XYZ file of C-alpha atoms in Angstrom:
666
model
C 18.431 -62.113 -208.735
C 19.032 -65.466 -210.104
C 22.796 -65.976 -210.588
C 25.426 -68.923 -210.712
C 28.188 -68.324 -208.179
C 31.357 -69.624 -209.906
C 34.099 -70.107 -207.544
C 37.832 -70.800 -208.156
C 39.363 -74.255 -207.265
C 43.212 -74.432 -207.278
C 43.104 -77.137 -204.998
C 40.928 -79.623 -203.605
C 40.813 -77.749 -200.244
C 39.943 -74.307 -202.114
C 37.140 -76.536 -203.871
C 35.548 -77.815 -200.729
C 35.528 -74.165 -199.318
C 33.779 -72.896 -202.068
C 31.256 -75.666 -202.182
C 30.505 -75.595 -198.644
C 30.118 -71.790 -198.700
C 27.499 -71.820 -201.459
C 29.088 -71.988 -204.864
C 26.810 -73.240 -207.637
C 29.651 -74.159 -209.887
C 33.515 -74.074 -209.579
C 36.240 -73.903 -212.391
C 39.554 -75.904 -212.087
C 42.639 -76.914 -214.086
C 44.221 -80.254 -214.661
C 48.040 -80.475 -214.710
C 48.128 -79.341 -218.319
C 46.566 -76.709 -220.687
C 45.437 -74.190 -218.182
C 46.022 -70.727 -217.312
C 47.185 -71.169 -213.763
C 49.700 -73.866 -214.204
C 51.477 -72.858 -210.840
C 48.290 -73.513 -209.083
C 47.915 -76.921 -207.245
C 45.508 -78.253 -209.964
C 44.127 -81.667 -210.357
C 45.592 -84.852 -211.813
C 43.131 -87.514 -213.272
C 42.243 -89.139 -209.913
C 41.767 -85.677 -208.120
C 39.470 -84.605 -211.093
C 37.263 -87.488 -210.644
C 37.029 -87.152 -206.903
C 36.423 -83.487 -207.228
C 33.462 -84.123 -209.839
C 31.820 -86.675 -207.797
C 32.102 -84.363 -204.504
C 30.611 -81.384 -206.471
C 27.829 -83.405 -208.269
C 26.741 -85.198 -205.390
C 25.980 -81.475 -204.023
C 24.336 -80.108 -207.102
C 27.583 -78.023 -207.891
C 28.809 -78.002 -211.608
C 32.546 -78.317 -212.597
C 33.926 -76.342 -215.534
C 37.612 -77.485 -216.450
C 40.004 -74.760 -217.792
C 41.812 -75.382 -221.047
C 42.229 -71.730 -221.378
C 45.586 -71.385 -223.144
C 47.138 -71.516 -226.657
C 47.465 -75.026 -227.982
C 50.209 -76.037 -230.323
C 49.661 -78.715 -233.193
C 51.828 -81.402 -231.227
C 49.574 -80.830 -228.046
C 46.327 -81.367 -229.946
C 46.236 -84.977 -229.314
C 47.034 -84.475 -225.420
C 44.053 -81.886 -225.305
C 41.920 -84.628 -227.052
C 42.902 -87.053 -224.283
C 42.232 -84.657 -221.502
C 38.804 -83.869 -222.800
C 37.810 -87.475 -223.358
C 38.685 -88.314 -219.821
C 37.026 -85.172 -218.118
C 33.818 -86.005 -220.111
C 34.183 -89.527 -218.817
C 34.150 -88.368 -215.229
C 31.185 -85.802 -215.714
C 32.735 -82.338 -216.205
C 29.932 -80.118 -217.252
C 32.020 -77.491 -219.593
C 35.221 -76.557 -220.732
C 36.572 -72.983 -220.461
C 38.293 -72.414 -224.028
C 40.776 -69.722 -225.484
C 42.080 -71.326 -228.375
C 39.815 -71.387 -231.433
C 41.500 -74.191 -233.018
C 40.989 -76.352 -229.726
C 37.430 -75.239 -229.752
C 37.077 -76.659 -233.321
C 38.738 -79.921 -232.231
C 36.460 -80.537 -229.221
C 33.295 -79.617 -231.211
C 34.465 -82.179 -234.088
C 35.229 -85.014 -231.871
C 32.727 -84.360 -228.747
C 29.639 -82.959 -230.355
C 27.911 -82.776 -227.064
C 30.771 -80.977 -225.009
C 29.825 -77.709 -223.777
C 32.253 -74.835 -224.424
C 32.663 -71.717 -222.553
C 34.624 -68.764 -224.142
C 37.417 -67.575 -221.856
C 38.052 -64.100 -221.311
C 41.371 -64.604 -222.994
C 39.321 -64.393 -225.975
C 39.179 -60.636 -225.607
C 35.278 -60.474 -226.459
C 33.998 -57.031 -226.038
C 31.487 -56.424 -228.564
C 28.226 -57.629 -229.980
C 30.264 -58.841 -233.160
C 32.578 -60.847 -230.977
C 29.725 -62.517 -229.214
C 28.130 -63.607 -232.388
C 31.463 -65.009 -233.801
C 31.815 -67.039 -230.565
C 28.329 -68.357 -230.945
C 29.083 -69.447 -234.591
C 32.340 -71.006 -233.301
C 30.056 -73.353 -231.078
C 30.346 -71.573 -227.699
C 27.385 -71.585 -225.406
C 28.926 -69.356 -222.800
C 31.412 -66.214 -223.165
C 33.352 -64.802 -220.335
C 33.435 -61.054 -220.989
C 36.472 -58.548 -220.955
C 36.823 -57.274 -217.425
C 37.419 -53.800 -218.717
C 33.821 -53.420 -219.634
C 31.566 -50.551 -218.462
C 27.850 -51.702 -217.392
C 26.331 -49.976 -220.529
C 28.872 -52.106 -222.836
C 27.983 -55.436 -220.964
C 24.172 -54.710 -221.589
C 24.819 -53.913 -225.226
C 26.247 -57.320 -225.747
C 23.265 -58.919 -223.694
C 20.839 -57.330 -225.827
C 22.454 -58.656 -229.039
C 23.072 -62.254 -227.993
C 21.218 -65.279 -226.629
C 24.569 -66.728 -225.198
C 25.155 -67.252 -221.685
C 27.404 -64.122 -220.467
C 29.656 -64.534 -217.418
C 31.347 -61.676 -215.557
C 34.177 -61.337 -213.279
C 32.924 -59.694 -209.963
C 35.903 -59.993 -207.691
C 39.508 -60.798 -207.723
C 42.832 -59.839 -209.209
C 42.545 -57.307 -212.187
C 45.268 -57.360 -214.835
C 46.310 -54.128 -216.328
C 46.147 -55.564 -219.661
C 43.049 -56.932 -221.727
C 43.029 -60.595 -220.973
C 44.707 -62.415 -224.038
C 46.373 -59.355 -225.299
C 49.555 -59.376 -222.717
C 52.951 -60.506 -224.005
C 55.007 -58.803 -221.407
C 56.022 -62.044 -219.484
C 56.530 -64.076 -222.521
C 58.677 -61.389 -224.258
C 60.611 -60.302 -221.101
C 60.984 -63.890 -219.774
C 59.508 -66.608 -221.981
C 56.664 -66.929 -219.534
C 53.621 -66.643 -221.220
C 50.257 -65.731 -219.865
C 48.615 -67.186 -223.025
C 50.332 -70.516 -222.005
C 49.467 -70.342 -218.522
C 52.680 -69.422 -216.831
C 52.462 -65.554 -216.343
C 55.344 -64.277 -213.971
C 53.316 -60.997 -213.358
C 56.048 -58.599 -214.206
C 53.576 -55.872 -214.348
C 53.509 -55.957 -210.474
C 57.079 -54.684 -210.547
C 58.242 -51.171 -210.775
C 57.436 -49.014 -213.731
C 57.498 -45.436 -213.951
C 56.348 -42.740 -216.151
C 57.805 -39.966 -214.054
C 61.176 -41.359 -212.960
C 60.064 -42.677 -209.458
C 61.620 -45.906 -209.126
C 59.094 -47.009 -206.569
C 56.058 -46.563 -208.873
C 54.079 -49.368 -209.936
C 52.573 -47.868 -212.838
C 51.020 -51.130 -214.236
C 49.681 -52.490 -211.027
C 45.930 -52.152 -210.575
C 43.778 -52.694 -207.468
C 41.573 -56.063 -207.258
C 38.286 -55.975 -208.779
C 35.191 -55.966 -206.570
C 31.890 -55.129 -208.135
C 29.849 -57.178 -205.553
C 27.975 -54.055 -204.537
C 26.645 -53.618 -208.068
C 25.159 -57.143 -208.671
C 21.599 -55.693 -208.718
C 22.680 -54.018 -212.060
C 23.807 -57.151 -213.581
C 20.237 -58.419 -214.668
C 20.405 -61.215 -217.187
C 24.034 -62.256 -216.550
C 24.120 -66.084 -216.041
C 27.290 -66.505 -213.878
C 29.279 -64.256 -211.533
C 32.901 -65.416 -211.523
C 35.308 -65.068 -208.621
C 38.877 -64.935 -209.662
C 41.726 -66.672 -207.392
C 42.780 -70.205 -208.334
C 46.149 -69.279 -206.819
C 44.533 -68.110 -203.499
C 44.040 -69.832 -200.446
C 41.016 -71.641 -199.418
C 39.892 -68.963 -196.918
C 39.587 -66.374 -199.421
C 37.528 -68.473 -201.856
C 35.140 -68.964 -198.913
C 34.904 -65.268 -198.062
C 34.494 -64.258 -201.709
C 31.679 -66.949 -201.961
C 29.927 -66.014 -199.094
C 30.089 -62.275 -199.864
C 28.512 -62.752 -203.221
C 25.924 -64.941 -202.013
C 24.871 -62.370 -199.365
C 24.781 -59.706 -201.814
C 22.522 -61.937 -204.050
C 20.306 -62.038 -201.085
C 20.463 -58.314 -200.452
C 22.422 -58.995 -197.215
C 25.731 -57.673 -197.910
C 27.097 -55.008 -195.548
C 30.266 -52.876 -194.852
C 31.391 -55.718 -192.555
C 31.494 -58.290 -195.432
C 33.204 -55.704 -197.371
C 35.866 -55.486 -194.625
C 36.302 -58.800 -194.425
C 36.883 -59.189 -197.872
C 39.510 -56.488 -197.926
C 41.246 -58.236 -194.951
C 41.668 -61.594 -196.571
C 43.299 -59.898 -199.655
C 43.689 -56.768 -201.281
C 46.000 -54.320 -203.031
C 45.155 -51.027 -201.162
C 41.635 -51.733 -201.353
C 39.418 -52.504 -204.269
C 38.290 -50.829 -207.506
C 35.060 -50.974 -209.779
C 36.252 -48.246 -211.990
C 35.563 -50.318 -215.396
C 32.166 -51.099 -214.507
C 31.142 -47.736 -213.505
C 33.235 -45.837 -216.411
C 35.606 -44.127 -213.682
C 38.694 -45.037 -215.096
C 41.688 -43.273 -213.493
C 44.462 -43.184 -211.014
C 42.212 -44.337 -208.245
C 42.185 -47.768 -209.783
C 45.788 -48.401 -209.022
C 47.346 -50.060 -205.943
C 49.912 -52.377 -204.751
C 50.040 -55.083 -201.775
C 51.051 -53.290 -198.817
C 52.227 -54.339 -195.126
C 48.970 -53.397 -193.666
C 47.275 -55.571 -196.071
C 49.076 -58.555 -195.040
C 48.785 -57.965 -191.436
C 45.158 -57.530 -191.651
C 44.756 -61.014 -193.374
C 46.169 -62.797 -190.314
C 43.445 -61.446 -188.139
C 40.662 -62.879 -190.147
C 42.046 -66.312 -191.983
C 41.087 -68.325 -188.720
C 37.575 -67.306 -188.248
C 36.901 -67.641 -192.032
C 37.992 -71.126 -192.095
C 35.248 -72.101 -189.877
C 32.678 -71.227 -192.677
C 33.673 -74.773 -194.062
C 34.638 -76.732 -191.254
C 31.814 -79.113 -191.698
C 29.285 -79.980 -194.231
C 26.782 -76.990 -194.835
C 23.029 -77.757 -195.298
C 22.745 -76.024 -198.813
C 20.545 -78.193 -200.738
C 16.763 -78.807 -199.828
C 15.323 -82.119 -199.820
C 11.533 -82.920 -199.785
C 10.379 -86.028 -198.179
C 7.064 -88.172 -198.024
C 6.616 -90.881 -195.352
C 3.969 -93.507 -195.651
C 3.441 -95.923 -192.945
C 0.304 -98.058 -192.954
C -0.468 -101.216 -190.866
C 0.567 -104.494 -192.307
C 2.519 -102.957 -195.012
C 6.148 -102.029 -195.084
C 6.887 -98.287 -194.892
C 8.307 -96.187 -197.510
C 10.239 -92.899 -197.551
C 10.229 -90.954 -200.873
C 12.907 -88.046 -201.217
C 13.166 -85.391 -203.804
C 16.619 -83.695 -204.171
C 19.462 -82.728 -206.937
C 16.388 -83.180 -209.604
C 15.730 -86.772 -208.740
C 13.151 -88.630 -206.959
C 13.678 -91.925 -205.054
C 11.742 -94.088 -202.888
C 13.205 -96.754 -200.346
C 11.296 -99.367 -198.500
C 11.703 -100.233 -194.726
C 10.000 -102.664 -192.369
C 6.414 -103.418 -191.372
C 5.532 -101.466 -188.266
C 4.312 -102.911 -185.181
C 1.194 -102.249 -183.066
C 2.139 -99.551 -180.458
C 1.726 -100.553 -176.843
C 2.169 -97.360 -175.106
C 3.222 -94.333 -177.540
C 2.242 -94.652 -181.208
C 4.277 -92.543 -183.847
C 2.914 -89.222 -184.596
C 3.286 -87.170 -187.575
C 5.317 -84.662 -185.612
C 7.607 -86.963 -184.380
C 8.198 -88.280 -187.773
C 9.110 -84.898 -189.063
C 11.633 -84.168 -186.284
C 13.109 -87.569 -186.903
C 13.477 -87.045 -190.647
C 14.723 -83.452 -190.217
C 17.984 -84.700 -188.534
C 19.948 -84.200 -191.712
C 23.494 -83.014 -189.927
C 26.721 -84.206 -191.790
C 24.854 -84.060 -195.174
C 24.675 -81.140 -197.488
C 20.587 -81.113 -197.230
C 18.377 -79.273 -195.260
C 14.620 -80.534 -194.752
C 12.133 -78.915 -197.342
C 8.519 -80.075 -197.331
C 7.918 -83.009 -195.320
C 4.607 -85.097 -195.881
C 3.239 -88.024 -193.791
C 0.579 -90.677 -194.249
C 0.346 -92.536 -190.978
C -2.342 -94.895 -189.681
C -3.016 -94.621 -185.983
C -1.500 -96.714 -183.349
C 1.712 -97.663 -185.042
C 5.385 -97.736 -184.083
C 8.694 -98.191 -185.711
C 11.889 -98.039 -183.615
C 13.698 -94.783 -184.158
C 16.831 -96.572 -185.428
C 14.626 -97.873 -188.367
C 13.635 -94.544 -189.200
C 17.332 -93.234 -189.123
C 18.315 -96.218 -191.364
C 15.709 -95.295 -193.753
C 16.606 -91.524 -194.107
C 20.012 -92.660 -194.515
C 19.367 -95.197 -197.192
C 17.107 -92.549 -199.198
C 19.839 -90.091 -199.056
C 22.471 -92.311 -200.260
C 20.117 -93.317 -203.082
C 19.516 -89.605 -204.117
C 23.244 -88.811 -203.794
C 24.004 -91.858 -206.459
C 25.485 -90.487 -209.720
C 24.270 -91.395 -212.845
C 26.079 -93.435 -215.589
C 27.862 -90.895 -217.876
C 27.304 -91.005 -221.668
C 28.736 -89.073 -224.374
C 29.786 -89.241 -227.936
C 33.671 -89.583 -228.803
C 34.934 -89.626 -232.095
C 38.586 -91.183 -232.824
C 41.102 -88.440 -232.956
C 42.071 -87.257 -236.330
C 45.446 -85.692 -236.442
C 46.101 -82.729 -238.996
C 49.029 -83.166 -241.115
C 51.889 -80.451 -240.537
C 54.808 -79.831 -243.183
C 57.324 -77.212 -243.349
C 56.399 -74.665 -246.208
C 58.863 -73.674 -248.729
C 57.621 -70.216 -249.688
C 59.448 -66.993 -250.693
C 56.982 -64.675 -248.588
C 55.767 -61.539 -250.149
C 55.509 -58.602 -247.837
C 52.727 -56.661 -246.021
C 52.924 -53.691 -243.688
C 50.915 -51.687 -241.206
C 51.359 -48.246 -240.314
C 50.410 -46.085 -237.266
C 49.824 -43.121 -239.648
C 50.042 -42.582 -243.448
C 52.652 -40.251 -243.121
C 55.080 -42.943 -242.411
C 54.405 -44.519 -245.827
C 57.431 -43.937 -248.309
C 56.599 -43.125 -252.063
C 58.344 -46.349 -252.849
C 57.971 -49.645 -250.867
C 58.026 -53.320 -251.382
C 54.878 -54.187 -249.750
C 52.070 -56.046 -251.654
C 49.450 -54.993 -248.987
C 49.591 -52.202 -246.557
C 47.184 -51.104 -243.865
C 46.427 -47.782 -241.926
C 44.152 -46.876 -239.000
C 40.475 -46.105 -239.828
C 40.836 -42.402 -238.811
C 43.223 -41.748 -241.634
C 41.709 -39.420 -244.457
C 39.839 -41.076 -247.216
C 42.562 -39.564 -249.698
C 45.417 -41.474 -247.777
C 43.442 -44.927 -248.432
C 42.823 -43.989 -251.799
C 46.314 -42.547 -252.780
C 48.128 -45.623 -251.143
C 45.761 -48.194 -252.304
C 45.583 -49.227 -248.332
C 43.692 -51.517 -246.503
C 42.283 -50.690 -242.910
C 43.948 -51.926 -239.676
C 41.237 -52.129 -236.856
C 41.988 -51.333 -233.341
C 42.211 -54.451 -230.930
C 40.415 -52.241 -228.157
C 36.727 -52.029 -229.303
C 34.780 -51.168 -226.149
C 31.877 -49.293 -226.914
C 32.877 -48.243 -230.288
C 31.290 -50.875 -232.704
C 28.846 -48.888 -234.143
C 31.029 -45.861 -234.844
C 33.562 -48.376 -236.534
C 31.079 -50.002 -238.717
C 29.879 -46.356 -239.890
C 33.482 -45.574 -240.755
C 33.858 -48.830 -242.455
C 30.943 -48.189 -244.594
C 32.627 -44.832 -245.659
C 35.779 -46.555 -246.609
C 34.313 -49.355 -248.460
C 32.505 -47.007 -250.518
C 35.522 -45.216 -251.305
C 37.135 -48.595 -252.713
C 38.983 -49.762 -249.455
C 38.641 -53.745 -249.772
C 40.971 -55.208 -247.027
C 40.854 -55.131 -243.254
C 43.504 -56.455 -240.971
C 41.724 -57.477 -237.680
C 43.078 -58.662 -234.345
C 39.878 -59.310 -232.531
C 37.321 -61.677 -233.229
C 34.679 -58.986 -233.067
C 36.369 -56.893 -235.622
C 37.048 -59.926 -237.714
C 33.422 -60.922 -237.837
C 32.315 -57.296 -238.307
C 34.646 -56.598 -241.137
C 34.007 -60.060 -242.844
C 30.194 -59.518 -242.591
C 30.571 -56.180 -244.466
C 32.399 -57.695 -247.430
C 35.991 -56.860 -246.698
C 38.969 -59.350 -247.626
C 39.892 -59.842 -244.030
C 43.503 -60.381 -242.704
C 43.866 -61.744 -238.961
C 46.149 -59.970 -236.980
C 48.442 -61.025 -234.233
C 45.910 -60.413 -231.616
C 43.788 -63.331 -232.540
C 46.671 -65.433 -230.978
C 46.734 -67.778 -233.965
C 48.940 -70.713 -232.632
C 48.137 -73.959 -234.344
C 46.950 -75.279 -237.690
C 43.484 -75.540 -236.844
C 43.113 -71.973 -235.641
C 45.079 -70.712 -238.760
C 42.490 -72.929 -240.829
C 39.430 -70.660 -239.515
C 40.970 -67.373 -240.165
C 41.883 -65.510 -243.416
C 45.347 -64.811 -244.134
C 46.318 -64.956 -240.521
C 49.489 -63.369 -239.083
C 50.489 -66.014 -236.669
C 51.184 -65.442 -232.905
C 54.852 -64.183 -232.066
C 54.954 -66.683 -229.278
C 55.514 -69.197 -231.730
C 58.901 -70.318 -232.554
C 59.774 -69.859 -236.322
C 60.204 -73.616 -236.804
C 56.482 -73.997 -235.361
C 55.250 -70.942 -237.530
C 56.799 -72.528 -240.893
C 55.024 -75.632 -240.155
C 51.459 -74.373 -239.618
C 49.310 -76.140 -242.202
C 46.987 -73.412 -243.469
C 46.721 -71.276 -246.335
C 48.353 -67.756 -246.615
C 49.866 -67.551 -243.126
C 52.460 -64.826 -242.032
C 54.502 -63.585 -239.369
C 55.725 -60.305 -238.116
C 59.478 -59.942 -239.201
C 59.981 -56.290 -238.042
C 58.386 -54.151 -235.453
C 58.000 -52.875 -231.659
C 55.325 -55.317 -230.847
C 52.639 -54.380 -228.267
C 53.302 -56.089 -224.985
C 50.080 -54.604 -223.338
C 46.702 -53.395 -224.508
C 45.321 -51.466 -221.687
C 42.164 -49.407 -221.211
C 43.649 -47.409 -218.440
C 46.640 -45.301 -219.551
C 49.532 -45.564 -217.019
C 51.355 -42.239 -218.260
C 48.004 -40.384 -218.092
C 47.580 -41.407 -214.595
C 50.932 -40.781 -213.508
C 52.099 -37.387 -215.062
C 48.937 -36.496 -217.365
C 48.204 -36.137 -220.828
C 49.387 -32.418 -220.951
C 53.220 -33.218 -220.049
C 53.027 -36.607 -221.958
C 52.285 -34.775 -225.508
C 51.558 -38.435 -227.008
C 55.275 -39.210 -226.253
C 54.645 -41.171 -223.220
C 56.925 -44.116 -222.156
C 57.588 -46.173 -219.215
C 60.741 -47.313 -217.480
C 61.229 -50.541 -215.920
C 63.510 -51.163 -212.979
C 66.462 -51.872 -215.083
C 66.229 -48.729 -217.243
C 64.609 -50.408 -220.329
C 62.009 -47.751 -221.783
C 58.843 -48.790 -223.260
C 56.609 -46.463 -225.621
C 53.166 -46.033 -224.436
C 50.979 -45.180 -227.783
C 47.528 -43.542 -227.413
C 44.799 -43.158 -230.121
C 41.362 -42.155 -230.610
C 40.302 -45.466 -229.811
C 39.528 -46.574 -226.010
C 42.772 -48.412 -225.405
C 46.659 -47.542 -225.193
C 49.502 -49.862 -226.365
C 52.751 -50.490 -224.333
C 55.205 -51.414 -227.079
C 58.391 -53.456 -226.438
C 61.684 -51.380 -225.881
C 63.247 -52.682 -228.887
C 61.897 -54.098 -232.068
C 61.689 -57.659 -233.448
C 64.115 -58.165 -236.170
C 64.225 -60.989 -238.601
C 65.306 -59.127 -241.696
C 68.824 -60.667 -242.011
C 67.303 -64.094 -241.697
C 64.532 -64.041 -244.243
C 65.851 -67.008 -245.884
C 64.681 -68.966 -242.729
C 60.978 -67.644 -243.018
C 58.816 -69.872 -245.042
C 55.519 -68.461 -244.336
C 53.500 -67.152 -247.305
C 53.830 -63.542 -246.200
C 56.073 -61.321 -243.912
C 54.591 -58.606 -242.069
C 56.304 -55.347 -240.931
C 54.715 -53.555 -237.984
C 55.572 -49.808 -238.006
C 54.608 -47.869 -234.758
C 56.898 -45.091 -233.557
C 59.090 -44.951 -236.777
C 59.221 -41.677 -238.822
C 59.384 -42.029 -242.628
C 63.269 -41.838 -242.683
C 63.389 -44.817 -240.348
C 60.683 -46.865 -242.250
C 62.955 -46.266 -245.470
C 66.089 -47.335 -243.507
C 64.254 -50.530 -242.342
C 63.237 -51.173 -246.059
C 66.929 -50.754 -247.136
C 67.989 -53.301 -244.590
C 65.608 -55.807 -245.811
C 66.837 -55.426 -249.327
C 70.434 -55.835 -248.288
C 69.766 -58.423 -245.392
C 71.998 -56.893 -243.248
C 72.154 -56.754 -239.169
C 70.834 -53.216 -238.219
C 73.017 -50.633 -236.072
C 70.472 -50.465 -233.274
C 69.176 -52.655 -230.416
C 66.760 -55.437 -231.627
C 65.246 -58.773 -230.492
C 64.631 -62.016 -232.234
C 61.422 -62.096 -229.913
C 60.448 -65.687 -229.221
C 61.256 -67.150 -232.611
C 64.112 -68.606 -231.432
C 63.845 -69.314 -227.562
C 59.973 -69.911 -227.488
C 58.004 -69.996 -224.360
C 57.967 -72.214 -221.202
């Protein structure tokens, strides 16, 4: 099995632990623009040291820029990329499609990896990423083996899969729980992990209904044929964790992984053990777990032993050598390693008086590579009889050759001057759009120019209401069925589609629909908005930021219980079961707030906010081209009430939130 082992590096100590334990690549973040802003991370000087350290050992470095970037941060992102390229960073892990467009425009040679935050889970999603200029994508962690193989067979892009580490309850990139509850956005690198706090579906205040065990699919690596990179989560974890995980993955690749290795991994860090439920399609209550006292105690017993894995330089790289020693000629040593071949020249040998050099003696001397990352590969000698060189001179020749082969090449890259896009406030009177969870919610008279309903609604509902189709954000394994349904809707005259995933966006656009970009695309800046037709902007923007997005036909959500989580594992089903839920599920947090849980015929459920966003009394401040109403749990009477409130511009008589339109995110 030929895999890249990709290790997390939240600090230089963790980076060294990963490299010395056998990682082929590391991923790390700068001080800005990465999804683990609370990790130690790397300033400019640290980044150069890290890249130099890795490249001298044949290890690649990927810089995380895996958050949403605002318009006024785009120049700083440009500067970050330019510096990173100047010190040799091999690739950038990107979430924001606007940042990706900026990088490809200004740095044509830069290599882009699509972050798992892009929520890529279908063949169409992979195709869209390829069109956007990505060379690799990190697949959603919730995918089954069959779904992974479906994407693999449809694309030439490199695929990267998480194989060990913390597992979010929510599909990455689709979680707004931390930002809405506390302004700490996971899409901006500051998730506070409120999902690990008590949430209950059955009234048990100790229940952790949103806390999954850590992922570990190391035992299934033989089933991941064709995957380029095996990724370990853990930039917030200590060096011992990184070392243990890298060693475990390396052993599994070599067919040497044992129960003892699994025990060590669990001892270093776990939440009541591990889960492989998504990969094996065994989704359910066994996937849930929390950090227990015994987990902490067990860790204390193994950390010291693991630290010895990376106390010293480990010989992980082969180096081939050829030593030539002829009479009356300066000896030479040629070495091959790290894809390079260098030759160094020593002294002219003397005629031996007693004990001349032998080929075996030379090989033993050249094999002494302690303190370096190399081990001796093939050693050849061409040696005339009766010659001698002092041992110190041979050692010096070996050291000089290694120094030469470790020298880093000059770095060249193309960088075009930064071109700032213009932003200016819009002065629109927005038209109205709305999405409904069910056609029964649609009143006979409404002010909406366009409405959207789910694809499983009756054809008659689409025709009677002149409705477009709103596609689910959770598309795991359903792309073919969805395409078949869209073909029927198109024949019936449905012409518009509202899409919150780049996979469904690509699918609907290729089928000829007039596509609207939904909030799940996380459109956070003008460059992103310019690549999406009719985008509903991220509700993590402030209203001022949204109004200044420079793109055609943008909108924002002005009413609705926005989904805080999109999850493939239903927390209500796992707690009380579907029978008792009766599709009226809810979660209650430790403060007593209730969050509706909405299920459907699609592979995911959505956890909605406890109260709706409400901006209908402040519509004079909304300057985007259109304003969107997101109806979910409302009955038709409530919908009519909301429409009336819009017309009067009054405050409601129910609890509501302004969301992040006023306070923004940290």
